[in-house]
XYZ file of C-alpha atoms in Angstrom:
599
model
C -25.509 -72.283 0.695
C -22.448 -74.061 2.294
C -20.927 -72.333 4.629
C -17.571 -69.937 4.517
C -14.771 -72.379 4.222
C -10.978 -71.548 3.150
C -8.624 -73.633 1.549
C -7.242 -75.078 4.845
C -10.394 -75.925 6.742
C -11.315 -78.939 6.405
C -14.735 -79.971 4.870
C -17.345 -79.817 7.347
C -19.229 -83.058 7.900
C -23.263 -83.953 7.464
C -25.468 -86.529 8.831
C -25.822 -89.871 7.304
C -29.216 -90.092 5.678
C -30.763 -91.099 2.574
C -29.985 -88.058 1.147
C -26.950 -88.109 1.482
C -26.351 -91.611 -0.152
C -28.667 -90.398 -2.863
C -25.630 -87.698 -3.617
C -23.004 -89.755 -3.222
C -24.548 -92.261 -6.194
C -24.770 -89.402 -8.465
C -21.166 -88.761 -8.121
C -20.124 -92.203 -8.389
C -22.047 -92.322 -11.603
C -18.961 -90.738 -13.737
C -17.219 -93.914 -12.144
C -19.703 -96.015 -14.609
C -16.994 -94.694 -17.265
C -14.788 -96.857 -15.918
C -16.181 -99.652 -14.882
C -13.903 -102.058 -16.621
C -10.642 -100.476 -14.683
C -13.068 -100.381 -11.550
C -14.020 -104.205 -11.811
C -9.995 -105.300 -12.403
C -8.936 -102.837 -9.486
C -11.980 -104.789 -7.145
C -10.950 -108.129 -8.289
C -7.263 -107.464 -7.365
C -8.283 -105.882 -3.586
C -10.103 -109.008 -2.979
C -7.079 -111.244 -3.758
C -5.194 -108.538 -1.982
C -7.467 -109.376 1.255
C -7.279 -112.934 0.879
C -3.304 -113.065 0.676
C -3.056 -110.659 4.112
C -5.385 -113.127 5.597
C -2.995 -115.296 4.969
C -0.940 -114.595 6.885
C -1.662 -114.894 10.991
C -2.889 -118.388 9.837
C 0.152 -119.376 8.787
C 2.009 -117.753 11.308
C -0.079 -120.052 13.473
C 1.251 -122.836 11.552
C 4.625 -122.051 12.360
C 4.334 -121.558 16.075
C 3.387 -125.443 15.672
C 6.284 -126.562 13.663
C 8.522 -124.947 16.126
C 7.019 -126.786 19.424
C 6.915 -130.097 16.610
C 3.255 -130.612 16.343
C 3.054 -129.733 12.952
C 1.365 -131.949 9.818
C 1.992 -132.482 6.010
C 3.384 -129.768 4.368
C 3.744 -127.225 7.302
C 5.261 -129.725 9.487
C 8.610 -128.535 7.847
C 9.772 -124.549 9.121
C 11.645 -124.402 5.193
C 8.324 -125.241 3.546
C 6.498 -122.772 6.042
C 9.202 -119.877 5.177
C 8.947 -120.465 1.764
C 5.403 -120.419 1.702
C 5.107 -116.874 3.338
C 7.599 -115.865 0.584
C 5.284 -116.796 -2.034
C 2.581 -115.238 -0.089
C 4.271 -112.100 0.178
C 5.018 -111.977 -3.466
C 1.706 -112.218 -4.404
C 0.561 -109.806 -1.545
C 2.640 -107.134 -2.650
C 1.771 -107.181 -6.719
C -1.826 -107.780 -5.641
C -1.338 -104.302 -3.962
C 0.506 -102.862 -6.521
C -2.441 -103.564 -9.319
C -5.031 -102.691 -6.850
C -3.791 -99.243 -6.069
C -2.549 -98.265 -9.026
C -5.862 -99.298 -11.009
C -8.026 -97.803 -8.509
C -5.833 -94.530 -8.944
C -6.363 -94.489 -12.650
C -10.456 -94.436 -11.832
C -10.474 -91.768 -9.261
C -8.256 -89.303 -11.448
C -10.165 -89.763 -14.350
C -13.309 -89.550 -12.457
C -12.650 -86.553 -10.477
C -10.834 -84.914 -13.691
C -14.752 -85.246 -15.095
C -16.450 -83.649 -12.029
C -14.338 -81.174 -11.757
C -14.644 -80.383 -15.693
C -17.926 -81.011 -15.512
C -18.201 -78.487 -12.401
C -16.369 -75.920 -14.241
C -18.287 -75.948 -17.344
C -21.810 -75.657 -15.163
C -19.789 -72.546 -13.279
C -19.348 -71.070 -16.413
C -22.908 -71.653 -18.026
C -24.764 -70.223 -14.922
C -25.902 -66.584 -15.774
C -24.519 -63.535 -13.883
C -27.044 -63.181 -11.285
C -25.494 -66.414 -9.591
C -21.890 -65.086 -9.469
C -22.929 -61.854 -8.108
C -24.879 -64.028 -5.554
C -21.575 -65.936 -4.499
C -17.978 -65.292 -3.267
C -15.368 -66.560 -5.494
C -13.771 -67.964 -2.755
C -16.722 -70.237 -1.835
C -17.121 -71.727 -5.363
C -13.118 -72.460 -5.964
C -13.630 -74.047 -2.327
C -16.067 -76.190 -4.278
C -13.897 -77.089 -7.016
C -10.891 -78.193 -4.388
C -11.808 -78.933 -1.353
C -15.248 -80.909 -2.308
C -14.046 -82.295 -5.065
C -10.553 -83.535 -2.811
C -12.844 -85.139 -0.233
C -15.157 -87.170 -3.096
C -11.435 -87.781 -4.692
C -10.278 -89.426 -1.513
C -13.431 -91.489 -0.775
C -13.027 -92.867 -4.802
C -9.273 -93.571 -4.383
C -8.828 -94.405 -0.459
C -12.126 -94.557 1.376
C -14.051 -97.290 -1.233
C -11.442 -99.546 -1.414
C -10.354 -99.524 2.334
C -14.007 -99.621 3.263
C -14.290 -102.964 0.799
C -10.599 -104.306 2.333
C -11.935 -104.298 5.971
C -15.545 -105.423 5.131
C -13.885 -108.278 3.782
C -11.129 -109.213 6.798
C -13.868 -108.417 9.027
C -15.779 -111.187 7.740
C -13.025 -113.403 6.212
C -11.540 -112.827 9.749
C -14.558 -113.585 11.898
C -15.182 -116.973 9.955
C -11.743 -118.183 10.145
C -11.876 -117.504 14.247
C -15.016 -119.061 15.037
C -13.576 -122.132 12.989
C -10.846 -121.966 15.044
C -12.340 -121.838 18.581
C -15.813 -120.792 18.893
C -15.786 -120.352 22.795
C -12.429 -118.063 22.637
C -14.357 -115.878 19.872
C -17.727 -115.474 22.222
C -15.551 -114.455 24.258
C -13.772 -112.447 22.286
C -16.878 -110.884 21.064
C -18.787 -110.688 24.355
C -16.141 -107.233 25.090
C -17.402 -105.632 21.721
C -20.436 -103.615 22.754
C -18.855 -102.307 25.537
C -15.747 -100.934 23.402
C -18.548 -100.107 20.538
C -20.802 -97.887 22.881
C -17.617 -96.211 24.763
C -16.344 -95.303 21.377
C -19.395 -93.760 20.135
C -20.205 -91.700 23.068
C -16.318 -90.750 22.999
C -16.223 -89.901 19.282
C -19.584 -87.566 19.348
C -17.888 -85.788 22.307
C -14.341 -85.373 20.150
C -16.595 -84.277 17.396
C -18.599 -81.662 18.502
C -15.054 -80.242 20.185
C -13.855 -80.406 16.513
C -16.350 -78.820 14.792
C -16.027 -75.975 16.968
C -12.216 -75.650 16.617
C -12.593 -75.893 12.693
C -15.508 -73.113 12.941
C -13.308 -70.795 15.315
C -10.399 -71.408 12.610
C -12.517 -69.963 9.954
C -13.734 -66.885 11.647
C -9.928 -66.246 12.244
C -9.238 -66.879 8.233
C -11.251 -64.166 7.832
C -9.674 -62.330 9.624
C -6.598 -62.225 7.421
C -8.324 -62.615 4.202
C -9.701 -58.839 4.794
C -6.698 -57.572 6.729
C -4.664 -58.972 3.815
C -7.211 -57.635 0.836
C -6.785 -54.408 2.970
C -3.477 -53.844 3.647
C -2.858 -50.775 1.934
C -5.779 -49.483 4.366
C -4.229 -50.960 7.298
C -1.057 -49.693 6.657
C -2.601 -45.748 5.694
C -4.227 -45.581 9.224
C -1.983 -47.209 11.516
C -4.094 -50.080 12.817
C -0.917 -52.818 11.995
C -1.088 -53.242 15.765
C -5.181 -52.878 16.161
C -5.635 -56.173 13.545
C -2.724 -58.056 14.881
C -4.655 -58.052 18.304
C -7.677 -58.660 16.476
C -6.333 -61.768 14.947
C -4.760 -62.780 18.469
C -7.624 -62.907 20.281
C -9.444 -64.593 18.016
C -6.343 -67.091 17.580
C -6.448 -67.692 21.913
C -10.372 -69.038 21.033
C -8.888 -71.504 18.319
C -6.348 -72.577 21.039
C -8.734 -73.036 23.782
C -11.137 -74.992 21.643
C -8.262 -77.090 20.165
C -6.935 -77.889 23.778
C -10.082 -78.851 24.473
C -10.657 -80.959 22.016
C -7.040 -82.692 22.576
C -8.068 -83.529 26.088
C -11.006 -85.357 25.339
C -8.985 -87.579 22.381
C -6.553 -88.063 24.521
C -9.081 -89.350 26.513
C -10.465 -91.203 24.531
C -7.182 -93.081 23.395
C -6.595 -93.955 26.690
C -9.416 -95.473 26.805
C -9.510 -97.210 23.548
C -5.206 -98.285 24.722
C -6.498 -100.036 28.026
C -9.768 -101.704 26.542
C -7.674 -102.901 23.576
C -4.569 -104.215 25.649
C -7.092 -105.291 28.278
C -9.112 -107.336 26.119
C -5.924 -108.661 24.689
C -4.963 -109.909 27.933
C -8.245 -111.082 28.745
C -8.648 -113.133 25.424
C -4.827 -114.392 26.062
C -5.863 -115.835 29.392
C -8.564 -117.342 28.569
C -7.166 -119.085 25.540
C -4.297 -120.055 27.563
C -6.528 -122.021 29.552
C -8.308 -123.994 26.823
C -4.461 -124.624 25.232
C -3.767 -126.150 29.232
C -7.111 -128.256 28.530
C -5.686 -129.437 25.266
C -8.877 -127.684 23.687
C -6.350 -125.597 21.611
C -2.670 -125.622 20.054
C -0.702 -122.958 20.860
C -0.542 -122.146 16.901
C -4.040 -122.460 16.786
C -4.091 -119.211 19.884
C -0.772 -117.623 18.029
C -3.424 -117.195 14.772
C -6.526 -116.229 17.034
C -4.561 -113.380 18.460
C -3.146 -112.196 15.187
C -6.699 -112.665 13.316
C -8.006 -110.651 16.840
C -5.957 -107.903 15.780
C -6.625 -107.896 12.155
C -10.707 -107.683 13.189
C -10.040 -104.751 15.924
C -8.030 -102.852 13.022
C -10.912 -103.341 10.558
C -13.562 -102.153 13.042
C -12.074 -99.137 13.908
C -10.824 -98.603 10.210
C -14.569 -99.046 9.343
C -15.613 -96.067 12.036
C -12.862 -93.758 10.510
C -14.053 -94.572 6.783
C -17.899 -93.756 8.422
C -16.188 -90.471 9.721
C -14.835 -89.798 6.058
C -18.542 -90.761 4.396
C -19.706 -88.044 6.710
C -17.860 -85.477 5.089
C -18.063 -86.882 1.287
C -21.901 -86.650 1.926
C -21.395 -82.892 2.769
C -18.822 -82.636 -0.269
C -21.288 -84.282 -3.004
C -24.320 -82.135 -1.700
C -22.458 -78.529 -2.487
C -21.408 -80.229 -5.717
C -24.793 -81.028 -6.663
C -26.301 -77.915 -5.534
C -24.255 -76.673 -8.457
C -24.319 -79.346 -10.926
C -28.301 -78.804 -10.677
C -28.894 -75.365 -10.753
C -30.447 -73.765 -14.038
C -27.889 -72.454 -17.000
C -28.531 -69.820 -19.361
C -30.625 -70.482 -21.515
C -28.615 -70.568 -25.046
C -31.572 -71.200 -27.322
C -29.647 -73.452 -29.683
C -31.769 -74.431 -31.683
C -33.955 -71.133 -32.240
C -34.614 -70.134 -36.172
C -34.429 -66.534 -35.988
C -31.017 -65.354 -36.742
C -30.578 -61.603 -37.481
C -28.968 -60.270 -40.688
C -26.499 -57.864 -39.502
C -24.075 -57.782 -42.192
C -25.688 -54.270 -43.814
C -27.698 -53.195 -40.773
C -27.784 -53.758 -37.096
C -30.010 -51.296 -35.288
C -31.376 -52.031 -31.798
C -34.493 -50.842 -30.304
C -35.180 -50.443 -26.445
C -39.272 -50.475 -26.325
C -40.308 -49.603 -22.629
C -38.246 -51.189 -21.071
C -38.854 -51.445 -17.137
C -36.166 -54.009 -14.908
C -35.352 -54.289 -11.224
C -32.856 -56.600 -9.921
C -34.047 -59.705 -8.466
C -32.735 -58.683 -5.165
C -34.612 -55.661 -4.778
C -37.753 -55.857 -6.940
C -39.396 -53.468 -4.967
C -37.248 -50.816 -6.587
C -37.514 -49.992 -10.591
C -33.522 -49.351 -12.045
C -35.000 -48.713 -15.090
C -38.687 -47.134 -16.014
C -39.659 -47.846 -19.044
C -36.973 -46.839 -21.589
C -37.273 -46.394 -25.249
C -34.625 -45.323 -27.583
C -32.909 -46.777 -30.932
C -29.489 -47.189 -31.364
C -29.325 -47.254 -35.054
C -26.747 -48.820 -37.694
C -22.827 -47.167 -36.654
C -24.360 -44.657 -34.578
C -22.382 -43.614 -31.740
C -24.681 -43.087 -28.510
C -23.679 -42.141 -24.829
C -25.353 -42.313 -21.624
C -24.637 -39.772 -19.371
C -26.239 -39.301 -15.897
C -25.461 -39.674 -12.166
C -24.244 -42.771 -10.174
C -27.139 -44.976 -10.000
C -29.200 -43.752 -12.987
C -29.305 -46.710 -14.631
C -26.386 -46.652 -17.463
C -24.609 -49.797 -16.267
C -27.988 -51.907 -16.547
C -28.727 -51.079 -19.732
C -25.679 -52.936 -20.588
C -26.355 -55.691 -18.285
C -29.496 -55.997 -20.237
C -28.380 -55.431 -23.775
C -25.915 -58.301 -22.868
C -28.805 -60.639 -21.637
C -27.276 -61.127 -17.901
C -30.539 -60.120 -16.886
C -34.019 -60.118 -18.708
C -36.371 -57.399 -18.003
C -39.717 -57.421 -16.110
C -41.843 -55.744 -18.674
C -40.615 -54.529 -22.417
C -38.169 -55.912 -25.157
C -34.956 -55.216 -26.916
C -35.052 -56.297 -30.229
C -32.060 -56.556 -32.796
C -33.514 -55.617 -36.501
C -36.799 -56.173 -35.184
C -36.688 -59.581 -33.892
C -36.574 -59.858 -30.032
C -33.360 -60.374 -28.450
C -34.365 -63.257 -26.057
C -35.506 -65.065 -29.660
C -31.707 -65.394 -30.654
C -28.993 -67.480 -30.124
C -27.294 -66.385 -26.586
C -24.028 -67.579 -27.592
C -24.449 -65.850 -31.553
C -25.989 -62.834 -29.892
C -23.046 -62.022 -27.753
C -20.497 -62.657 -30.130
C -21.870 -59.688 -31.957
C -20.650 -57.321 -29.359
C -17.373 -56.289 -27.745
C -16.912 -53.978 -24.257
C -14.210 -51.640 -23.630
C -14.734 -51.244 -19.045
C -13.007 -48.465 -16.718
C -11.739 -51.935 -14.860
C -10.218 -54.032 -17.797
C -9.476 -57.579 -16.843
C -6.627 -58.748 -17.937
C -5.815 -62.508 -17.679
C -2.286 -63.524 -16.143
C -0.499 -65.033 -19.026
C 1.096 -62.700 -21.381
C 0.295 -59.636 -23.856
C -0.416 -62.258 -26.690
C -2.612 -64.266 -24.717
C -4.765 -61.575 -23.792
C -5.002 -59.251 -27.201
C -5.557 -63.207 -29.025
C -8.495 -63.418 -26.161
C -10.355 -61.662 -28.501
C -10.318 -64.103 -31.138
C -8.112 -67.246 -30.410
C -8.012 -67.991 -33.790
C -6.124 -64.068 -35.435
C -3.395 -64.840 -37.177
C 0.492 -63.151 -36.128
C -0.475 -60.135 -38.561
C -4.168 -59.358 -37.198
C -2.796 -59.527 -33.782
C 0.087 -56.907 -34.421
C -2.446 -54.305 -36.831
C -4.820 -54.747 -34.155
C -1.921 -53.783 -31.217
C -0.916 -50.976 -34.146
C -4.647 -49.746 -34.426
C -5.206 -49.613 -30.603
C -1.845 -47.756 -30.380
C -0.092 -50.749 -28.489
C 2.287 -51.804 -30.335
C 5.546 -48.893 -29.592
C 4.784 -49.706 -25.810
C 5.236 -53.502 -26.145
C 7.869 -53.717 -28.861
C 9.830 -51.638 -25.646
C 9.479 -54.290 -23.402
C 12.377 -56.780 -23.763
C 9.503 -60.041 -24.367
C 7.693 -57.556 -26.610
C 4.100 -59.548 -26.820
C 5.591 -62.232 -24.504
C 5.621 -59.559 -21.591
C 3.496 -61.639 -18.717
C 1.173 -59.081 -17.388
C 0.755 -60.133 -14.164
C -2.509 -61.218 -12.317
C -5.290 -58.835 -13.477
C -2.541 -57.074 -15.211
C -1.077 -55.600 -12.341
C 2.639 -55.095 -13.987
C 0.876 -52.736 -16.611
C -0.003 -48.892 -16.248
C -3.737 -48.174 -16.223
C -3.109 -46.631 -19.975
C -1.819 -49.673 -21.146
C -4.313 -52.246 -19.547
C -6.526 -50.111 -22.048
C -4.970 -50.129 -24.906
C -4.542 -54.073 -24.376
C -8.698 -54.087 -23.834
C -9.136 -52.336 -27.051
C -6.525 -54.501 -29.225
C -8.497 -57.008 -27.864
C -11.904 -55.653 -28.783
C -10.172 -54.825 -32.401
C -8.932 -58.498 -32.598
C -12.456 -59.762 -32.494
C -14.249 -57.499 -35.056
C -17.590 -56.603 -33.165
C -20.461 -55.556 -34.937
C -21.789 -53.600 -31.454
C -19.085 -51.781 -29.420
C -19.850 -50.891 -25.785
C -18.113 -48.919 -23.829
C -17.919 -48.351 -20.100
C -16.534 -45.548 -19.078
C -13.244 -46.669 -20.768
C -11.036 -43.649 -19.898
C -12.659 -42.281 -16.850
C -9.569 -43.647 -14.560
C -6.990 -42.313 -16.673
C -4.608 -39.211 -16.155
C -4.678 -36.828 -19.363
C -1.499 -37.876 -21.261
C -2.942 -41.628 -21.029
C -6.946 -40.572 -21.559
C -5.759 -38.662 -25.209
C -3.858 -41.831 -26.111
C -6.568 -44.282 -24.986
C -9.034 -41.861 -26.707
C -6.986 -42.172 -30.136
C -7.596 -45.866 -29.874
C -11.165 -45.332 -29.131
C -11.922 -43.409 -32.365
C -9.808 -46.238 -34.113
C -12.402 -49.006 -32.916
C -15.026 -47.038 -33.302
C -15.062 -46.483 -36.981
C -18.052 -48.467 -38.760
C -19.403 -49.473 -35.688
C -22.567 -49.315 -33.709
C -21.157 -47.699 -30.483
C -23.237 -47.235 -26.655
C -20.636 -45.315 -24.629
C -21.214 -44.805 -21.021
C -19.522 -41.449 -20.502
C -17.964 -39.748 -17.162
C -16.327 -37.419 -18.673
C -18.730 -35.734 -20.831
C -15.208 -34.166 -22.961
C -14.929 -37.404 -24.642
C -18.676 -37.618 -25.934
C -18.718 -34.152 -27.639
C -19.019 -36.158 -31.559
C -21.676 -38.642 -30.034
C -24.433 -38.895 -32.469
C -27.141 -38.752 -29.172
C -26.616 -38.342 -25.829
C -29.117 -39.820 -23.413
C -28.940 -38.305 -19.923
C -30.622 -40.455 -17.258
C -31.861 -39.709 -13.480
C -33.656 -42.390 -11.491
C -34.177 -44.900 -14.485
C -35.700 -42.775 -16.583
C -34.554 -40.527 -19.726
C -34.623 -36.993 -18.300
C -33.289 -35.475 -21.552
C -32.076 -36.655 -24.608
C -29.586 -34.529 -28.206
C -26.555 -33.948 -29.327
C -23.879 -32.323 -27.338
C -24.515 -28.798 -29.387
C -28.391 -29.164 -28.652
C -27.800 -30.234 -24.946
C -25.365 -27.252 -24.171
C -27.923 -25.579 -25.893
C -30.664 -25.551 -22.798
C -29.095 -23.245 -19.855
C -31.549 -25.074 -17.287
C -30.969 -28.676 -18.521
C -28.890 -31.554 -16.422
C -26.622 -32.422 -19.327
C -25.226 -28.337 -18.952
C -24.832 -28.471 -15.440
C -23.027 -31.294 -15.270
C -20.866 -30.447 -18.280
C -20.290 -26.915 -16.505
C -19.447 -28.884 -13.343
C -16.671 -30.645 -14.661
C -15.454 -27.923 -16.744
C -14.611 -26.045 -13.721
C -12.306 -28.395 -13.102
């Protein structure tokens, strides 16, 4: 896995290797899409090239009219002027095209990784996500797909602009004077070695600052997740020390870093000015020797400058490749991981219309993280046709797995679950879930409005279903009282909603989409009483003609439960209705109910 990164740190660079450009192909694959926009865009940068080029040699040819030792048609400073006009014209809507068509590729492009990103996210099962911080895989989807977004827009074409001035430019200056460009050339491995020595140096200081910056993000990230802990004991002071110190680190590493670039432009200032002056001299001698014209040195120094530019714009776009290697290689990590496996185009497809009874047959599972320790040991029981069952037990029994594993999040190590006989894992994943809906003690809400999330449920209810579903889940007075009535925004994760009302929401929702299987986990366990007996209403409302697994706290709300299943330490210690349970003065299920009736 990449490592920790936040929204401002910058993508952290990787070494050039085969590798690397084997990642980087993949991603410039979607280009392919758009090859006819690509090949217009390239054909436009080269003519954009050539027409800069232009330029210091006709500059040249200028500095010769003016001293009179021009010929033909740039013998004349009007003609010369005029031509730079025309040059300039054509520069500027050679630039225009070139920019704007290799703009329209890199959206597009990145639009389809970053689609195409999304859509893998959300086809990876749940052991992934619970694997992975959110924050690292929306890092993904901005800050990796950013840095392949500016190597498709910026990096490619710049990197194709100063290959070819590099080479236009060398050409045109050994044509011009082949002794001033050895000489010119004889001070490049000299600059070339300074700057790499230089540049790992300013690196290695960089990567340190951006790694201290990180550490100090995460500082506020938890202080800020925190805050109403921070606040309860005091320690406001405590974590803006904490955060201080680790800020002084950042500083000193960013000074540091600052001293050696500064260093390092210093250099790069004198060897470029010096060389300059160097190259001046010497050309100034061969123009005294009448082996040059002065327009002929005015273009050499201009074309000198154009080359120097595309060098070091060549080591920044190698800097930039760096990091788009490092980018593409979290991308693909995703792209090519393993999705669920939907089973498409499986034949068995239960009938579920009259009857829809499932069967747990021995069913043993431990999570992949800790196989060494059995959640569940083989369970059997039936959940039979609009029977209502609950699962009662301690924390850790095994109640919330049995879910995971009815859903299909997880598969189990040894035993099946089947669905009117025919084994889950045999269906359609996508069919198979459809058939159920889940009620949770933490109901997510989405951040749009009331509407959006009761329609959640099935996008395609009509005004009438949604409003007899809001009605059946005793919604509806609540909402109509809000001035936007089902337009109320709710609020990220519902926050501007009571914990009552995020329920009720949930089970519109669940109404809205007609499951065949209801689950529900421990929906009113985080409720006060007034809200728990409306919630409950709600309940009974979406329970009717349904087949219903309830995960119970409180055991008040299971009392009409067709069987209650206690579990301790993945296994069924005890299993009846609430009358037989109560029933047995030495059983779990009547301690625990006495427990919580003392209070």
């Amino acid at each position: 896995m990449a490592k920790r990164r936040n929204n401002n740190i910058e993508v952290e660079p990787v070494k050039i290797s085969k590798k690397g450009f084997l990642n980087i192909s993949k991603m410039f694959k979607y280009a392919l899409k758009y090859k006819l926009t690509f090949t217009f865009g390239l054909v436009f940068l080269v003519l954009s090239s050539l027409t800069t080029m232009a330029f210091p040699y006709v500059m040249g040819k200028l500095v010769d009219a003016a001293v009179g030792k021009g010929h033909g048609f740039f013998s004349s400073l009007n003609n010369i002027v005029i031509f730079l006009i025309i040059v300039l014209i054509l520069q500027s809507i050679f630039s225009f095209l070139r920019i704007w068509l290799f703009s329209k590729v890199s959206e597009n492009t990145i639009a389809d990784i970053r689609l195409d990103l999304y859509n893998k996210m959300l086809e990876l099962p749940v052991s992934f996500f619970e694997k992975s911080r959110v924050g690292e895989l929306t890092s993904r989807l901005t800050n990796d797909v950013a840095q392949l977004q500016d190597s498709l827009s910026t990096s490619l074409a710049e990197f194709l602009r100063q290959i070819i001035t590099l080479i236009v430019g060398v050409g045109i200056i050994f044509f011009i004077s082949l002794k001033l460009t050895l000489f010119m050339l004889a001070t490049f491995p000299f600059l070339v070695l300074a700057a790499f020595v230089f540049g790992k140096k300013i690196r290695a200081k960089s990567k340190n600052t951006q790694d201290q910056l990180a550490t100090t993000m995460v500082v506020v990230e938890e202080t800020l997740q925190a805050i109403n802990t921070v606040k309860s004991f005091v320690n406001e002071v405590f974590e803006s020390n904490r955060y201080q110190s680790e800020l002084k680190k950042v500083t000193q590493n960013a000074l540091s870093t600052s001293f050696w670039r500064a260093m390092f432009v210093s250099f790069v200032i004198f060897a470029i000015f010096g060389g300059i002056i160097l190259v001046l001299w010497y050309g100034a001698t061969l123009v005294q020797n009448s082996e040059l014209k002065i327009g002929e040195l005015t273009s050499f120094v201009i074309f000198t400058g154009f080359i120097g530019a595309s060098v070091g714009g060549i080591g920044e776009i190698f800097s930039q490749l760096q990091k788009t290697m490092g980018a593409s290689e979290r991308i693909i990590e995703i792209l090519q991981l393993d999705s669920e496996v939907y089973n498409n185009n499986v034949s068995a497809i239960a009938d579920v219309d009259s009857m829809c009874e499932i069967k747990f047959n021995k069913l043993t599972f431990a999570y992949p993280s800790r196989l060494e320790y059995n959640v569940l040991d083989e369970i059997s029981f039936d959940l039979l046709t609009n029977q209502k069952i609950a699962l009662v037990g301690e924390s850790g029994g095994g109640k919330s797995t049995i879910v995971q594993l009815l859903l299909r999040f997880y598969s189990p190590q040894n035993g099946i679950i089947t669905l009117n006989g025919i084994n889950v894992s045999e269906l359609d994943l996508k069919w198979y879930r459809n058939l159920f809906g889940i009620v949770s003690q933490e109901v997510m809400l989405f951040g749009g409005t009331i509407l959006d999330n009761i329609k959640y449920g099935n996008p395609l209810a009509s005004e009438y279903e949604i409003i007899e579903a809001a009605k059946s889940a005793f919604a509806f007075d609540f909402i109509n009282s809000f001035q936007d009535g089902f337009n109320t925004i709710v609020g990220e994760r519902g926050v501007k909603l009571s914990g009552g009302q995020r329920q009720r929401i949930a089970i519109a929702r669940a109404l809205l989409k007609n499951p065949k299987i209801l689950i529900l986990d421990e929906a009113t366990s985080a409720l006060d009483s007034s809200a728990e007996l409306e919630v409950q209403n709600a309940l009974d409302n979406l329970m009717q003609n349904r087949t219903t697994l309830i995960i119970a706290h409180r055991l008040s709300t299971i009392k009409n439960a067709d069987k209650i299943l206690v579990l301790e330490n993945g296994k069924i210690l005890e299993q009846g209705s609430h009358d037989e349970l109560i029933r047995n003065p030495n059983g779990k299920y009547n301690m625990l109910y006495t427990m919580q009736s003392k209070y």
